[in-house]
Short mmCIF file of C-alpha atoms in Angstrom, two decimals:
data_model
loop_
_atom_site.label_atom_id
_atom_site.label_comp_id
_atom_site.label_asym_id
_atom_site.label_seq_id
_atom_site.Cartn_x
_atom_site.Cartn_y
_atom_site.Cartn_z
CA MET A 1389 -15.44 -11.27 40.74
CA GLU A 1390 -17.95 -12.53 38.16
CA GLU A 1391 -19.49 -9.05 37.87
CA THR A 1392 -16.04 -7.56 37.25
CA GLN A 1393 -15.30 -10.09 34.50
CA THR A 1394 -18.68 -9.43 32.89
CA GLU A 1395 -18.04 -5.70 32.93
CA LYS A 1396 -14.61 -6.20 31.34
CA LYS A 1397 -16.15 -8.33 28.58
CA LYS A 1398 -18.73 -5.64 27.89
CA GLU A 1399 -16.00 -3.00 27.78
CA ASN A 1400 -13.97 -5.10 25.36
CA ILE A 1401 -17.00 -5.54 23.09
CA VAL A 1402 -17.65 -1.78 23.14
CA VAL A 1403 -13.99 -1.01 22.34
CA THR A 1404 -14.01 -3.55 19.49
CA TRP A 1405 -17.11 -2.02 17.93
CA LEU A 1406 -15.78 1.50 18.36
CA LYS A 1407 -12.60 0.52 16.51
CA PHE A 1408 -14.68 -1.11 13.80
CA VAL A 1409 -16.87 1.98 13.36
CA ALA A 1410 -13.78 4.22 13.40
CA LYS A 1411 -12.14 2.22 10.60
CA PHE A 1412 -15.34 2.30 8.55
CA ALA A 1413 -15.52 6.05 9.08
CA PHE A 1414 -11.86 6.40 8.08
CA ALA A 1415 -12.50 4.49 4.86
CA PHE A 1416 -15.51 6.57 3.88
CA ILE A 1417 -13.73 9.82 4.74
CA ILE A 1418 -11.03 8.86 2.23
CA ILE A 1419 -13.63 7.90 -0.38
CA GLY A 1420 -15.55 11.12 0.28
CA TYR A 1421 -12.40 13.18 -0.13
CA MET A 1422 -11.55 11.43 -3.41
CA VAL A 1423 -15.05 12.08 -4.75
CA SER A 1424 -15.05 15.74 -3.73
CA SER A 1425 -11.55 16.29 -5.15
CA GLY A 1426 -12.42 14.69 -8.47
CA ARG A 1427 -10.11 11.71 -8.01
CA LEU A 1428 -13.09 9.34 -7.96
CA ASP A 1429 -15.91 9.71 -10.49
CA LEU A 1430 -18.92 7.70 -9.35
CA GLU A 1431 -20.73 8.45 -12.62
CA ALA A 1432 -17.99 6.60 -14.49
CA VAL A 1433 -18.45 3.63 -12.16
CA LYS A 1434 -22.18 3.72 -12.84
CA ARG A 1435 -21.49 3.48 -16.57
CA GLY A 1436 -19.36 0.42 -15.92
CA PHE A 1437 -22.29 -1.32 -14.25
CA MET A 1438 -24.38 -0.65 -17.33
CA ASN A 1439 -22.29 -3.23 -19.20
CA PRO A 1440 -23.86 -6.57 -18.20
CA TRP A 1441 -21.31 -8.66 -20.13
CA VAL A 1442 -18.41 -7.16 -18.18
CA VAL A 1443 -20.25 -7.48 -14.87
CA PHE A 1444 -21.08 -11.14 -15.47
CA SER A 1445 -17.60 -12.00 -16.78
CA SER A 1446 -15.88 -10.27 -13.86
CA LEU A 1447 -18.13 -11.98 -11.33
CA LEU A 1448 -17.39 -15.35 -12.95
CA LEU A 1449 -13.63 -14.69 -12.89
CA ILE A 1450 -13.70 -13.60 -9.24
CA PHE A 1451 -15.73 -16.68 -8.28
CA THR A 1452 -13.35 -18.94 -10.23
CA GLY A 1453 -10.39 -17.41 -8.41
CA ALA A 1454 -12.13 -18.03 -5.09
CA VAL A 1455 -12.73 -21.71 -5.92
CA VAL A 1456 -9.08 -22.21 -6.94
CA SER A 1457 -7.94 -20.59 -3.68
CA ILE A 1458 -10.19 -22.98 -1.73
CA ILE A 1459 -8.54 -25.95 -3.46
CA ARG A 1460 -5.15 -24.48 -2.51
CA TRP A 1461 -6.11 -24.07 1.15
CA ARG A 1462 -7.54 -27.58 1.28
CA GLU A 1463 -4.33 -29.10 -0.10
CA LEU A 1464 -2.19 -27.12 2.35
CA ASN A 1465 -4.34 -28.51 5.16
CA ARG A 1466 -4.01 -32.03 3.80
CA ALA A 1467 -0.20 -31.76 3.86
CA GLN A 1468 -0.51 -31.02 7.59
CA GLY A 1469 -2.73 -34.03 8.15
CA VAL A 1470 -5.90 -31.93 8.31
CA VAL A 1471 -8.55 -33.57 6.13
CA LEU A 1472 -11.44 -31.36 5.06
CA THR A 1473 -14.11 -32.31 2.56
CA PHE A 1474 -14.46 -29.84 -0.31
CA SER A 1475 -17.89 -28.79 0.99
CA GLN A 1476 -16.40 -28.00 4.40
CA ALA A 1477 -13.53 -26.03 2.89
CA PHE A 1478 -15.94 -24.20 0.58
CA ARG A 1479 -18.28 -23.31 3.45
CA TYR A 1480 -15.54 -22.14 5.81
CA ALA A 1481 -13.77 -20.16 3.07
CA PHE A 1482 -16.90 -18.28 2.06
CA ILE A 1483 -17.79 -17.55 5.67
CA GLY A 1484 -14.26 -16.18 6.01
CA SER A 1485 -14.75 -14.09 2.86
CA PHE A 1486 -17.96 -12.68 4.33
CA PHE A 1487 -16.13 -11.57 7.46
CA SER A 1488 -13.14 -10.26 5.51
CA THR A 1489 -15.62 -7.93 3.76
CA THR A 1490 -17.44 -6.79 6.88
CA MET A 1491 -14.38 -6.54 9.14
CA PRO A 1492 -11.15 -4.53 8.74
CA GLY A 1493 -8.52 -6.15 6.50
CA VAL A 1494 -8.76 -9.33 4.45
CA VAL A 1495 -6.81 -11.26 7.12
CA SER A 1496 -9.84 -11.12 9.43
CA GLY A 1497 -11.44 -13.80 7.27
CA ASP A 1498 -8.46 -16.07 7.96
CA ILE A 1499 -9.12 -15.80 11.68
CA VAL A 1500 -12.72 -16.86 11.17
CA LYS A 1501 -11.70 -19.81 8.93
CA ALA A 1502 -9.20 -20.93 11.56
CA TRP A 1503 -11.87 -20.76 14.27
CA TYR A 1504 -14.26 -23.00 12.32
CA VAL A 1505 -11.62 -25.62 11.56
CA LEU A 1506 -10.38 -25.54 15.16
CA ALA A 1507 -13.93 -25.91 16.45
CA ASP A 1508 -14.47 -28.94 14.21
CA ARG A 1509 -11.24 -30.71 15.08
CA PRO A 1510 -11.42 -33.87 17.18
CA LYS A 1511 -10.62 -33.34 20.84
CA GLY A 1512 -6.99 -33.78 21.75
CA GLN A 1513 -5.70 -33.00 18.26
CA LYS A 1514 -3.09 -30.28 17.74
CA LYS A 1515 -3.94 -26.73 16.73
CA THR A 1516 -0.55 -25.85 15.25
CA PRO A 1517 -1.00 -27.66 11.88
CA ILE A 1518 -4.33 -25.89 11.31
CA LEU A 1519 -2.89 -22.47 12.10
CA THR A 1520 0.19 -23.21 10.00
CA ALA A 1521 -1.95 -24.03 6.96
CA ILE A 1522 -3.91 -20.79 7.45
CA ILE A 1523 -0.72 -18.73 7.68
CA LEU A 1524 0.91 -20.42 4.69
CA ASP A 1525 -2.27 -20.03 2.65
CA ARG A 1526 -2.17 -16.29 3.31
CA LEU A 1527 1.52 -16.16 2.42
CA MET A 1528 0.90 -18.08 -0.80
CA GLY A 1529 -1.85 -15.61 -1.64
CA LEU A 1530 0.60 -12.73 -1.27
CA PHE A 1531 3.28 -14.65 -3.18
CA GLY A 1532 0.82 -15.26 -6.02
CA LEU A 1533 0.24 -11.52 -6.39
CA ILE A 1534 3.99 -10.95 -6.52
CA ILE A 1535 4.49 -13.69 -9.15
CA VAL A 1536 1.73 -12.30 -11.39
CA SER A 1537 3.32 -8.84 -11.28
CA LEU A 1538 6.81 -10.31 -11.80
CA ILE A 1539 5.68 -12.26 -14.88
CA ALA A 1540 4.24 -9.10 -16.44
CA MET A 1541 7.48 -7.27 -15.64
CA VAL A 1542 9.78 -9.97 -17.04
CA LEU A 1543 7.78 -10.26 -20.28
CA HIS A 1544 8.17 -6.49 -20.79
CA TRP A 1545 11.45 -6.06 -18.93
CA GLU A 1546 13.11 -3.44 -21.13
CA THR A 1547 10.02 -1.23 -21.24
CA VAL A 1548 9.42 -1.44 -17.49
CA TRP A 1549 13.05 -1.04 -16.42
CA THR A 1550 13.73 1.96 -18.66
CA SER A 1551 10.48 3.73 -17.72
CA ALA A 1552 11.08 6.44 -15.12
CA SER A 1553 7.57 5.98 -13.68
CA LEU A 1554 7.86 2.18 -13.45
CA HIS A 1555 11.50 1.83 -12.38
CA SER A 1556 10.62 1.95 -8.66
CA ILE A 1557 7.90 -0.67 -9.25
CA ALA A 1558 10.50 -2.91 -10.90
CA LEU A 1559 12.85 -2.54 -7.93
CA ALA A 1560 10.04 -3.29 -5.49
CA ASN A 1561 9.08 -6.38 -7.51
CA LEU A 1562 12.66 -7.65 -7.54
CA THR A 1563 12.86 -7.19 -3.77
CA LEU A 1564 9.56 -8.97 -3.20
CA GLY A 1565 10.59 -11.74 -5.59
CA ALA A 1566 13.80 -12.22 -3.59
CA GLY A 1567 11.64 -12.54 -0.47
CA VAL A 1568 9.56 -15.30 -2.10
CA ALA A 1569 12.71 -17.16 -3.17
CA SER A 1570 14.16 -16.81 0.35
CA PHE A 1571 11.01 -18.32 1.86
CA PHE A 1572 11.16 -21.39 -0.38
CA LEU A 1573 14.87 -21.74 0.32
CA LEU A 1574 14.19 -21.54 4.06
CA VAL A 1575 11.56 -24.28 3.91
CA THR A 1576 13.77 -26.46 1.72
CA LEU A 1577 16.74 -26.12 4.09
CA SER A 1578 14.72 -26.24 7.31
CA ASN A 1579 16.30 -29.56 8.30
CA TRP A 1580 19.84 -28.62 7.29
CA GLY A 1581 22.87 -27.13 9.03
CA PRO A 1582 22.11 -24.33 11.51
CA PHE A 1583 18.35 -24.96 11.39
CA ARG A 1584 18.80 -28.57 12.38
CA TRP A 1585 21.26 -27.56 15.09
CA ALA A 1586 18.84 -24.94 16.47
CA ARG A 1587 16.02 -27.50 16.59
CA GLY A 1588 18.25 -29.96 18.41
CA ARG A 1589 19.18 -27.36 21.00
CA LEU A 1590 15.58 -26.39 21.60
CA SER A 1591 14.44 -30.01 21.86
CA GLN A 1592 16.74 -30.30 24.86
CA LYS A 1593 14.77 -27.53 26.53
CA SER A 1594 11.31 -28.94 25.94
CA GLU A 1595 10.26 -27.89 29.44
CA ASN A 1596 10.51 -24.26 28.30
CA LYS A 1597 7.18 -22.96 26.96
CA PHE A 1598 8.78 -20.84 24.23
CA ALA A 1599 10.89 -23.79 23.08
CA ARG A 1600 7.81 -26.05 22.87
CA VAL A 1601 5.86 -23.50 20.83
CA PHE A 1602 8.82 -22.98 18.48
CA LEU A 1603 9.31 -26.72 18.01
CA LYS A 1604 5.65 -27.24 17.15
CA ALA A 1605 5.74 -24.40 14.61
CA PHE A 1606 9.08 -25.58 13.19
CA ASP A 1607 7.89 -29.16 12.71
CA ALA A 1608 4.63 -27.95 11.14
CA TRP A 1609 6.53 -25.83 8.61
CA SER A 1610 8.95 -28.67 7.97
CA ALA A 1611 6.04 -30.88 6.92
CA TYR A 1612 5.88 -28.93 3.68
CA ARG A 1613 9.50 -29.79 2.99
CA GLU A 1614 8.37 -33.40 2.80
CA SER A 1615 5.58 -32.38 0.36
CA PRO A 1616 7.30 -30.18 -2.24
CA THR A 1617 4.57 -30.80 -4.81
CA VAL A 1618 2.02 -29.31 -2.40
CA LEU A 1619 4.23 -26.31 -1.73
CA TRP A 1620 4.99 -25.54 -5.36
CA GLY A 1621 1.50 -26.53 -6.43
CA SER A 1622 -0.02 -24.05 -4.00
CA LEU A 1623 2.16 -21.29 -5.46
CA PHE A 1624 0.95 -22.24 -8.94
CA LEU A 1625 -2.69 -22.25 -7.81
CA SER A 1626 -2.19 -18.88 -6.14
CA THR A 1627 -0.81 -17.50 -9.40
CA VAL A 1628 -3.85 -18.85 -11.25
CA THR A 1629 -6.18 -17.32 -8.64
CA HIS A 1630 -4.70 -13.86 -8.94
CA SER A 1631 -4.42 -14.05 -12.71
CA THR A 1632 -8.21 -14.45 -12.86
CA ILE A 1633 -8.62 -11.59 -10.37
CA VAL A 1634 -6.38 -9.24 -12.37
CA LEU A 1635 -8.13 -10.29 -15.57
CA SER A 1636 -11.42 -9.21 -13.99
CA ILE A 1637 -9.80 -5.86 -13.16
CA LEU A 1638 -8.74 -5.58 -16.82
CA PHE A 1639 -12.36 -6.15 -17.85
CA CYS A 1640 -13.48 -3.46 -15.40
CA ALA A 1641 -10.92 -1.05 -16.85
CA ARG A 1642 -12.16 -1.62 -20.38
CA ALA A 1643 -15.78 -1.23 -19.27
CA LEU A 1644 -14.91 2.19 -17.82
CA GLY A 1645 -13.32 3.30 -21.08
CA GLU A 1646 -9.69 2.84 -20.06
CA THR A 1647 -8.19 1.74 -23.38
CA GLN A 1648 -4.81 3.46 -23.22
CA MET A 1649 -3.39 1.18 -20.53
CA GLN A 1650 -1.95 -1.97 -22.00
CA ALA A 1651 -2.86 -5.33 -20.49
CA TYR A 1652 0.65 -5.92 -19.16
CA GLN A 1653 0.53 -2.61 -17.26
CA ILE A 1654 -2.61 -3.71 -15.43
CA PHE A 1655 -1.07 -7.12 -14.67
CA LEU A 1656 2.03 -5.30 -13.41
CA LEU A 1657 0.32 -2.68 -11.23
CA ALA A 1658 -2.96 -4.22 -10.03
CA PRO A 1659 -1.28 -6.94 -7.91
CA ILE A 1660 0.75 -4.26 -6.11
CA GLY A 1661 -2.47 -2.39 -5.39
CA LEU A 1662 -4.13 -5.56 -4.12
CA LEU A 1663 -1.23 -6.15 -1.75
CA THR A 1664 -2.14 -2.93 0.07
CA ILE A 1665 -5.68 -4.03 0.95
CA ALA A 1666 -4.32 -6.92 3.03
CA LEU A 1667 -3.50 -4.34 5.69
CA PRO A 1668 -6.17 -4.34 8.49
CA ILE A 1669 -6.97 -0.65 8.07
CA ALA A 1670 -10.45 -0.66 6.59
CA PRO A 1671 -13.17 -3.24 5.79
CA ALA A 1672 -12.62 -4.83 2.34
CA GLY A 1673 -9.72 -2.45 1.73
CA LEU A 1674 -12.09 0.45 1.16
CA GLY A 1675 -10.33 3.78 0.92
CA VAL A 1676 -6.85 2.28 1.06
CA GLY A 1677 -7.34 0.40 -2.21
CA HIS A 1678 -8.79 3.50 -3.87
CA VAL A 1679 -5.72 5.56 -2.99
CA ALA A 1680 -3.30 2.78 -4.02
CA PHE A 1681 -4.92 2.11 -7.39
CA ASN A 1682 -5.21 5.82 -8.12
CA ALA A 1683 -1.50 6.39 -7.39
CA LEU A 1684 -0.33 3.29 -9.28
CA PHE A 1685 -2.45 3.75 -12.38
CA ILE A 1686 -1.74 7.45 -12.66
CA SER A 1687 1.96 6.55 -12.96
CA VAL A 1688 1.20 5.21 -16.45
CA GLY A 1689 -1.18 7.99 -17.40
CA SER A 1690 -4.55 6.57 -16.30
CA LYS A 1691 -6.86 8.76 -14.25
CA LEU A 1692 -9.37 5.97 -13.65
CA GLY A 1693 -7.51 3.91 -11.06
CA ALA A 1694 -9.94 4.65 -8.24
CA GLU A 1695 -12.98 4.05 -10.46
CA ILE A 1696 -11.58 0.75 -11.70
CA PHE A 1697 -10.96 -0.36 -8.13
CA THR A 1698 -14.47 0.72 -7.10
CA LEU A 1699 -16.10 -1.34 -9.85
CA PHE A 1700 -13.92 -4.37 -9.12
CA ILE A 1701 -14.23 -4.28 -5.34
CA THR A 1702 -18.00 -3.86 -5.55
CA LEU A 1703 -18.25 -7.02 -7.64
CA GLN A 1704 -15.90 -8.85 -5.28
CA ILE A 1705 -17.97 -7.74 -2.29
CA CYS A 1706 -21.06 -9.18 -3.99
CA ILE A 1707 -19.31 -12.57 -4.20
CA ASN A 1708 -17.96 -12.34 -0.65
CA LEU A 1709 -21.29 -11.34 0.88
CA SER A 1710 -22.83 -14.56 -0.42
CA GLY A 1711 -20.88 -16.17 2.42
CA VAL A 1712 -23.58 -14.94 4.80
CA ILE A 1713 -25.76 -17.80 3.47
CA PHE A 1714 -23.21 -20.37 4.67
CA TYR A 1715 -22.77 -18.49 7.95
CA ILE A 1716 -26.50 -18.51 8.72
CA ARG A 1717 -26.96 -22.12 7.64
CA ALA A 1718 -23.67 -23.41 9.04
CA PRO A 1719 -24.30 -26.57 11.07
CA LYS A 1720 -23.17 -26.74 14.65
CA THR A 1721 -19.54 -27.84 14.83
CA THR A 1722 -19.42 -31.57 15.49
CA GLY A 1723 -15.79 -32.51 14.96
CA GLU A 1724 -16.31 -33.58 11.33
CA ALA A 1725 -12.83 -32.45 10.27
CA SER A 1726 -10.32 -35.21 10.89
CA LEU A 1727 -6.63 -34.80 11.64
CA ALA A 1728 -3.95 -37.38 11.39
CA ALA A 1729 -2.32 -38.13 14.69
CA GLY A 1730 0.71 -35.99 15.51
#
């Protein structure tokens, strides 16, 4: 029996690594195709790196965005009763960033962050609040991208709406914006009418496993209804985070000689491109992001979308890879993180 379980574990490890290698290969096949077809000019990217001011400024902006996102995650945890020191949150977040770079999809880093916080929680404390904060932090990150793009669209509404190439982007933004508004409405009304009735019905079936899981998740989400400043504050911080990220992309564009695109066009399109790299298709969004930025930027006449993404993502990877220092030096989990009872 033990030999069989050991063999299964080995097989699972092999399958996991094969999938990882396959996704890396997929990403580099896309990049290779874009280089060979002329859609990605690596010489242009090289010229961008020759501008030390842009490189330093972009690195600083990316790091600033990362710090703001750590503050957001820490506050979302606090609203759930999960108390992390800033140094803990900083360490776990950068370890997560390291894994999000070396594993497929940026969400892989969230899994690692969750594991560290769960490992540090006191025995007997609930997991649901920790997982809820992780999920909401990811959602707020996505919402922040949508808000940044929406702001750029609203400020230049007539130009965007009447542009044939940007009309579909405007419709997509309005749809995504409606989704963000629906989420906040759902949280606000989570203890009202049919939601309250549904919770009451499920509480009568607490012996059912599905009902218990749903109730735990429902109550965890409802905690944010009692902390509206945290909820809205996290959306604001997410908008700040992604504003700094898009600003770094603007700097990269200028360094590569892209002067025809206006700033609002980059703030409109770059967040949409960044949304695509959240998909767990390739490590750090490689390949997928190149295609997305190329397609989006070419809609406004820029042929440097892939190059701009390459320069930006390389700088972001440099910041993310610094998380390996925290991973190597991370102390053994000792239950330092404290959770309020319940």
